[in-house]
mmCIF file of C-alpha atoms in Angstrom:
data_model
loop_
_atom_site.group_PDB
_atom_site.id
_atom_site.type_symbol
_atom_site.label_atom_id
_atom_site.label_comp_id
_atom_site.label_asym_id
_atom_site.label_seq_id
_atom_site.Cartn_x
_atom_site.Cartn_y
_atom_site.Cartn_z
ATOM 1 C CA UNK A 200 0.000 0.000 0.000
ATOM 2 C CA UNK A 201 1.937 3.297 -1.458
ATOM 3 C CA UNK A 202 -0.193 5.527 -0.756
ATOM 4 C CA UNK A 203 -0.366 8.778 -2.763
ATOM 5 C CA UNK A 204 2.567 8.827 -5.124
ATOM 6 C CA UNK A 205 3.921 11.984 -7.218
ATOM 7 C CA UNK A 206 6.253 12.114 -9.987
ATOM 8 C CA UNK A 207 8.320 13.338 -10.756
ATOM 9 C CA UNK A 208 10.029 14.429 -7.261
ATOM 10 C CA UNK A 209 12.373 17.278 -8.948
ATOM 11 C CA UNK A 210 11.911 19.103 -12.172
ATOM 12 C CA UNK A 211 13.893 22.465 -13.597
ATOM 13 C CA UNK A 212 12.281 24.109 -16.675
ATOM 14 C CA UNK A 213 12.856 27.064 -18.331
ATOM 15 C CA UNK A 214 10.128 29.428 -18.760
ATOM 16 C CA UNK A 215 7.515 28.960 -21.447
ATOM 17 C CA UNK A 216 8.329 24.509 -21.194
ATOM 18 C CA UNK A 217 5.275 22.943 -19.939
ATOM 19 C CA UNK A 218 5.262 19.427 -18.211
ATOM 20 C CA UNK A 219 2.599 17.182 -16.106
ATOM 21 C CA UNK A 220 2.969 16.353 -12.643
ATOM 22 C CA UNK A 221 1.401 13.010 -11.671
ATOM 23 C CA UNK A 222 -0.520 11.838 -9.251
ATOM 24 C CA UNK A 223 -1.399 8.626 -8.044
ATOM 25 C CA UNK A 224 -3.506 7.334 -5.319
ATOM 26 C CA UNK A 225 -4.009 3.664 -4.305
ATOM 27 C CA UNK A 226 -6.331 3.596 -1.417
ATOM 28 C CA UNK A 227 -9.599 3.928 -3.493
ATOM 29 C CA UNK A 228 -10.110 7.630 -2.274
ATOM 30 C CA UNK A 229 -12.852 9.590 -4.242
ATOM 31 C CA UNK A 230 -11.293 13.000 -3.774
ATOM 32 C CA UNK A 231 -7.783 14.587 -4.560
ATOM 33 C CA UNK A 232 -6.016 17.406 -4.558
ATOM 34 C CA UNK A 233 -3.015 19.782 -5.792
ATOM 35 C CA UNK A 234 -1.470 22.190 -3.287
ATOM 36 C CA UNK A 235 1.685 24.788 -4.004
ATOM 37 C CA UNK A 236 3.422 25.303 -0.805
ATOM 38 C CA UNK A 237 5.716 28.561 -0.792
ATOM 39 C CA UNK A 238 7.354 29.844 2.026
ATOM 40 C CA UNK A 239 5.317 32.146 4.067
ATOM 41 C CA UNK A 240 2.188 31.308 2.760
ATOM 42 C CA UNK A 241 1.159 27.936 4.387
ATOM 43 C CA UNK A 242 -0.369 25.152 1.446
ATOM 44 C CA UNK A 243 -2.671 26.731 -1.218
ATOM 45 C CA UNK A 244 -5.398 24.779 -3.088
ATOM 46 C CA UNK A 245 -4.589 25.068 -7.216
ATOM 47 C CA UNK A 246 -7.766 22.494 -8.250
ATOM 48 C CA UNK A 247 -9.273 19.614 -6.426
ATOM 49 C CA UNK A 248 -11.499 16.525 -7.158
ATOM 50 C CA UNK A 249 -14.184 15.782 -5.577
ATOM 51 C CA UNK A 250 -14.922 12.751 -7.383
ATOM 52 C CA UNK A 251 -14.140 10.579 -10.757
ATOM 53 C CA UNK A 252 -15.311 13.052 -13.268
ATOM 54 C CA UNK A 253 -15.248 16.509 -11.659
ATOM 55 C CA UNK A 254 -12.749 19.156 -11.607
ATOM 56 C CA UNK A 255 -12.928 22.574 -8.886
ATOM 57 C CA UNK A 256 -10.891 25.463 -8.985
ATOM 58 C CA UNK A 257 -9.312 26.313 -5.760
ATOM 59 C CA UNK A 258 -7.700 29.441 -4.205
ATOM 60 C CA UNK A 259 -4.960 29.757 -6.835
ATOM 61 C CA UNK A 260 -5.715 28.116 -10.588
ATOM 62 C CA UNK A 261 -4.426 30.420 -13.083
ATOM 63 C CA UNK A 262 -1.584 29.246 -15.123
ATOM 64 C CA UNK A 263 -2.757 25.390 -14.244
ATOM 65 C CA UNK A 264 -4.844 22.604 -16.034
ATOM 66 C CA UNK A 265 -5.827 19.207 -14.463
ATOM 67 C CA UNK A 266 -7.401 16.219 -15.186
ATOM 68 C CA UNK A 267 -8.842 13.551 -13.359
ATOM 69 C CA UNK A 268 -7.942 10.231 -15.496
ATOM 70 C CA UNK A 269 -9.443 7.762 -13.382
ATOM 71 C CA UNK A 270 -10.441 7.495 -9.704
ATOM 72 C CA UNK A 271 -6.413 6.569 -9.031
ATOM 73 C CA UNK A 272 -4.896 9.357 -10.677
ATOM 74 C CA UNK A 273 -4.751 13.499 -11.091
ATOM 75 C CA UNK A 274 -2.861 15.438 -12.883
ATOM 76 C CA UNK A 275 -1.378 18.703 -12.950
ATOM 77 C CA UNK A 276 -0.337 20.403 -16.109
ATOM 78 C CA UNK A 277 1.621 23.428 -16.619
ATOM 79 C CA UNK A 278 0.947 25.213 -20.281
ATOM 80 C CA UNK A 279 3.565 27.686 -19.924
ATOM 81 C CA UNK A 280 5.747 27.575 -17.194
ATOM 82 C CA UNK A 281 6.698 30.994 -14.950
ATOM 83 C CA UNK A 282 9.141 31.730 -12.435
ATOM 84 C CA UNK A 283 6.173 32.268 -10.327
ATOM 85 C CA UNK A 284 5.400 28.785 -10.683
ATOM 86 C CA UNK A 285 8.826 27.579 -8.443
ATOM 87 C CA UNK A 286 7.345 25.488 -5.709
ATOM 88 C CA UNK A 287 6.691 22.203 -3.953
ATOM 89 C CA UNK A 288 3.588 21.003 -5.465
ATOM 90 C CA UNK A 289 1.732 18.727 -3.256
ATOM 91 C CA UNK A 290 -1.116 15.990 -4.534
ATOM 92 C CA UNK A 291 -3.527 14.512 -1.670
ATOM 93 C CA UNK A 292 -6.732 12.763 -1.570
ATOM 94 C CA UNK A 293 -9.296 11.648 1.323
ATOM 95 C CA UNK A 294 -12.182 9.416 1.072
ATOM 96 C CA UNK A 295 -14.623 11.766 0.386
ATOM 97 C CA UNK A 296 -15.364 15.286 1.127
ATOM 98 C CA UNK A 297 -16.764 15.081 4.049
ATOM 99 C CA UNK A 298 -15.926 17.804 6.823
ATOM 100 C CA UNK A 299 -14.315 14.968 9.072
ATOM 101 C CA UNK A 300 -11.958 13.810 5.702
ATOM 102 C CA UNK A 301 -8.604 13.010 6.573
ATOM 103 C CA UNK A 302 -6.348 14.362 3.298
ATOM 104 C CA UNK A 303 -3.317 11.898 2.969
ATOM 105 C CA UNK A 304 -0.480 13.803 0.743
ATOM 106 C CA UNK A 305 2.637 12.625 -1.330
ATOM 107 C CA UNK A 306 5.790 13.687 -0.987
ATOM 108 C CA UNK A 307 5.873 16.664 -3.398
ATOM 109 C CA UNK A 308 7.665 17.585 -6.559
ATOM 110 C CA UNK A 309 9.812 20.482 -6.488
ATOM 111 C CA UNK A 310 9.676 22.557 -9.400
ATOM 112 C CA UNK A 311 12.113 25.260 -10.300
ATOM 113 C CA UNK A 312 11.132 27.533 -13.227
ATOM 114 C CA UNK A 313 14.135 29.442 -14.781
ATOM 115 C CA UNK B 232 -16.144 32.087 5.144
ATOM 116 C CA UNK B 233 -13.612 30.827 7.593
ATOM 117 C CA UNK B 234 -10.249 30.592 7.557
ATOM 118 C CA UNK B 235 -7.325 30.658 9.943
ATOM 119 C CA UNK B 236 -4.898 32.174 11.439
ATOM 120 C CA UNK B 237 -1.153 30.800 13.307
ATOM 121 C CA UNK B 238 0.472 33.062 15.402
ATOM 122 C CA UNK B 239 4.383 32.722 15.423
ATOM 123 C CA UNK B 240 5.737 31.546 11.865
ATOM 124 C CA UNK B 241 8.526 30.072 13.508
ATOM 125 C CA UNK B 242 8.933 29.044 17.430
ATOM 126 C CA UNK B 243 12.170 27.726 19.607
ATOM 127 C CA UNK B 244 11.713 25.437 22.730
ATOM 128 C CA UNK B 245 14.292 23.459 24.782
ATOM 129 C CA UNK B 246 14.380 19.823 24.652
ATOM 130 C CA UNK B 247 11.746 18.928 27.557
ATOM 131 C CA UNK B 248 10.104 22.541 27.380
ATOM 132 C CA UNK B 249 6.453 22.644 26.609
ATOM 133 C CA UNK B 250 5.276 23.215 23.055
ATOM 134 C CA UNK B 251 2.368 25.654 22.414
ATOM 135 C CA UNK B 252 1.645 26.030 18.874
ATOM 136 C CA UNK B 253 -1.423 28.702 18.392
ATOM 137 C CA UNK B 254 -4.128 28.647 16.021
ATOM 138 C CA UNK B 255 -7.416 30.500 15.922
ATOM 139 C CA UNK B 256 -10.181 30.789 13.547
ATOM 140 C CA UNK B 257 -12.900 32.244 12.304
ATOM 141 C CA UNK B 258 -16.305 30.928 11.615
ATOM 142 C CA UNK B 259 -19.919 32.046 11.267
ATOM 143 C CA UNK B 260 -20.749 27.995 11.835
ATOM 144 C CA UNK B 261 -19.288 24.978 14.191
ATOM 145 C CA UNK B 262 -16.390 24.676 12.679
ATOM 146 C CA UNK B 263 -14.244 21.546 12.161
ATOM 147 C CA UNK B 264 -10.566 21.837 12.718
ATOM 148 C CA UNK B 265 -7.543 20.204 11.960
ATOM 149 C CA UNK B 266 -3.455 19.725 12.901
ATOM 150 C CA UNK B 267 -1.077 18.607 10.022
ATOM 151 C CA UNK B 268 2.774 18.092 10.478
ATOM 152 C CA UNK B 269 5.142 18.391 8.214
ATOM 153 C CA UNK B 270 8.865 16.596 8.450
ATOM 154 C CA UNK B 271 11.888 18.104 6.381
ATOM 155 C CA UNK B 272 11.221 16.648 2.891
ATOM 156 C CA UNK B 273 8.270 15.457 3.696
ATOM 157 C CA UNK B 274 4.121 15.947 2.764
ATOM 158 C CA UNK B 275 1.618 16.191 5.573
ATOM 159 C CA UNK B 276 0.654 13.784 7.734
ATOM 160 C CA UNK B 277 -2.587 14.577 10.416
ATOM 161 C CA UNK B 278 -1.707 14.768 13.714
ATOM 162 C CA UNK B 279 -5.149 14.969 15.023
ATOM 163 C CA UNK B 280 -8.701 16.346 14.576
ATOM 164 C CA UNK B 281 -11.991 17.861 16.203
ATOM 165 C CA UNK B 282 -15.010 17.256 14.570
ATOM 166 C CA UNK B 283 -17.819 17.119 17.474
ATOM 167 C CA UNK B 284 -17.621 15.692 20.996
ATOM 168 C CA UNK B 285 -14.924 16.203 23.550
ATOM 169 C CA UNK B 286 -13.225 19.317 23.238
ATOM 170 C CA UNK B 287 -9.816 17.958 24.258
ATOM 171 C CA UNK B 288 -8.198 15.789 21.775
ATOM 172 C CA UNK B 289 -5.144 13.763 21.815
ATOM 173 C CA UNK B 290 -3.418 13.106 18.678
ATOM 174 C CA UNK B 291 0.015 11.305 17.314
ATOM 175 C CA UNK B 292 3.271 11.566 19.288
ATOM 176 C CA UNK B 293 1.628 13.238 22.690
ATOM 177 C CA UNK B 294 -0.084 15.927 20.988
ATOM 178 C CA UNK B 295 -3.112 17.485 21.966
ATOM 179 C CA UNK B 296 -4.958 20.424 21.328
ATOM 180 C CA UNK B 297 -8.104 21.991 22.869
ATOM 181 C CA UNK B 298 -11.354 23.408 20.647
ATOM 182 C CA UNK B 299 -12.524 26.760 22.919
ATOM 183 C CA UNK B 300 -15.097 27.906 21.250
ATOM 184 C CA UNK B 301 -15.468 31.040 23.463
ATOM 185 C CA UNK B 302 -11.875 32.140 22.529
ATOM 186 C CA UNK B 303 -12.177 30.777 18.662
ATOM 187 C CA UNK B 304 -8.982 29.116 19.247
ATOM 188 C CA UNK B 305 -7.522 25.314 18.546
ATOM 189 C CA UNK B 306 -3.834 25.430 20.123
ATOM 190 C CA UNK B 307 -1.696 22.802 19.720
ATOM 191 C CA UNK B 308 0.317 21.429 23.378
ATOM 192 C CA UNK B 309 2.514 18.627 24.335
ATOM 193 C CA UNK B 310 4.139 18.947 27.566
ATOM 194 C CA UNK B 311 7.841 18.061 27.085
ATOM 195 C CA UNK B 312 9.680 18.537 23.649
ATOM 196 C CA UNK B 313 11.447 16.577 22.035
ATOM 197 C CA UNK B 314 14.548 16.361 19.625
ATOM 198 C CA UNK B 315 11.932 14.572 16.627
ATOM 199 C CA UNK B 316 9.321 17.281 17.076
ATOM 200 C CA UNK B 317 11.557 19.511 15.276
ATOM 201 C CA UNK B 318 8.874 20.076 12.342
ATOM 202 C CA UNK B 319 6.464 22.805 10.207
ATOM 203 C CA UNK B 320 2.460 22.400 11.809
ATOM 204 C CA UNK B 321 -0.248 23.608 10.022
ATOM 205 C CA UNK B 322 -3.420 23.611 12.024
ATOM 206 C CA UNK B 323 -6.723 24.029 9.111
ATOM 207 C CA UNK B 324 -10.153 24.642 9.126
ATOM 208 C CA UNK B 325 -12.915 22.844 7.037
ATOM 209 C CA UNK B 326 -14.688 25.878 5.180
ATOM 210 C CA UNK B 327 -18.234 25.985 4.747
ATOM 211 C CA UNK B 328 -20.071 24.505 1.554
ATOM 212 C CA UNK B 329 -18.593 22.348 -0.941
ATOM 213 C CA UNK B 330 -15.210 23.734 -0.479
ATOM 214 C CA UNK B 331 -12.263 21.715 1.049
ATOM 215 C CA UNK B 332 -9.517 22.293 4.224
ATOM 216 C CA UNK B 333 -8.415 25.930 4.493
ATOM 217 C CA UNK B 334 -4.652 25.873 5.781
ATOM 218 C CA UNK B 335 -2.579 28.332 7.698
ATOM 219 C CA UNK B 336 0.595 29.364 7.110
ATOM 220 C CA UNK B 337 2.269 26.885 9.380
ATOM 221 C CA UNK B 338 4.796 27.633 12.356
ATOM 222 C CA UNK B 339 8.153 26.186 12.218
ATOM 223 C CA UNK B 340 9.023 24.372 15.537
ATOM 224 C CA UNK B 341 12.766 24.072 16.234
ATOM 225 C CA UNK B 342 14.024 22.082 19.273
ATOM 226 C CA UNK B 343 17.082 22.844 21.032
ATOM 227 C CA UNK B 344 18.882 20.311 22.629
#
């Protein structure tokens, strides 16, 4: 039992590259997440789940795509990467969406946008 | 809405020495609350939760924190530090609706030996 998994766990790009950050889940979880953590400002919701089939902006979406593939998996695109865009990007998921929801995370990808 | 606020971004105890970790929030409804941990290198891992019932609850590793609803605060406590503590806590608030956790912005605990 992994877990959530995220790959890759380090990434450089130069501005303008895009690339996919992947997420998988194997604990049969109906919602997931993508958090940027930057320092200072705590974890900040880019787009969530809630189930297979649905997509939700959250606090901070511009400049992001996702897609939910199946119920396992979620994944974050970049278009056009931006310096602003250096972070540790964070996948979770919980069971549902329920107020009492434990989120489990991954261990993040760092991203550094040149 | 609610959200949440931790006061100290970053705080120092000796090894032994109690933690406090502070968190309060604001909410128009009973609010559900939450304390993550973070190790270097590491994603978040709960450390415990209040949803209803007892106000006091004990978490992971000799954590606990108290829901006082009178003071809008959920601080985080465990009575003596120690060396493995040394972490970033994010205590979070479930806001209202459809929406999901709202996080704060974490407080750095550093342990001295």
């Amino acid at each position: 039992n992994a877990g959530v998994t995220q790959t890759p766990k380090f990434q450089v790009l130069k501005t303008g590259q895009s690339m996919t950050l992947q997420c998988a889940q194997d604990m049969n979880h109906n919602s997931m997440y993508w958090y940027r953590q930057d320092p200072g400002m705590g974890l900040r919701l880019i787009y969530y789940s809630a189930s297979e089939g649905t997509t939700d902006k959250g606090e901070v979406p511009n400049g992001y795509n996702v897609s939910r593939l199946n119920k396992r998996e979620f994944s974050l695109r970049l278009e056009s990467a931006a310096p602003s865009q250096t972070s540790v990007y964070f996948c979770a998921s919980s069971e549902g969406q329920g107020r009492t929801d434990t989120q489990y995370f991954g261990p993040g990808t760092r991203l550094t946008v040149l | 809405a609610q959200s949440v606020t931790q006061l100290g971004s970053h705080v120092s105890v000796s090894e032994g020495a109690l933690v406090l970790l502070r968190c309060n929030y604001s909410s128009s409804v009973p609010p559900y609350l939450f304390w993550y941990v973070q190790y270097p290198n590491q994603g978040l891992q709960l450390l415990l939760k209040y949803t209803t019932g007892a106000t006091l609850v004990k978490g992971i590793n000799g954590f606990e924190a108290e829901f006082k609803k009178s003071e809008t605060s959920f601080h985080l406590t465990k009575p003596s530090a120690h060396m493995s503590d040394a972490a970033e806590y994010f205590c979070a608030v479930w806001q209202s609706g459809n929406t999901p956790l709202v996080f704060g912005k974490g407080t750095r605990l550093s342990v001295i030996a």
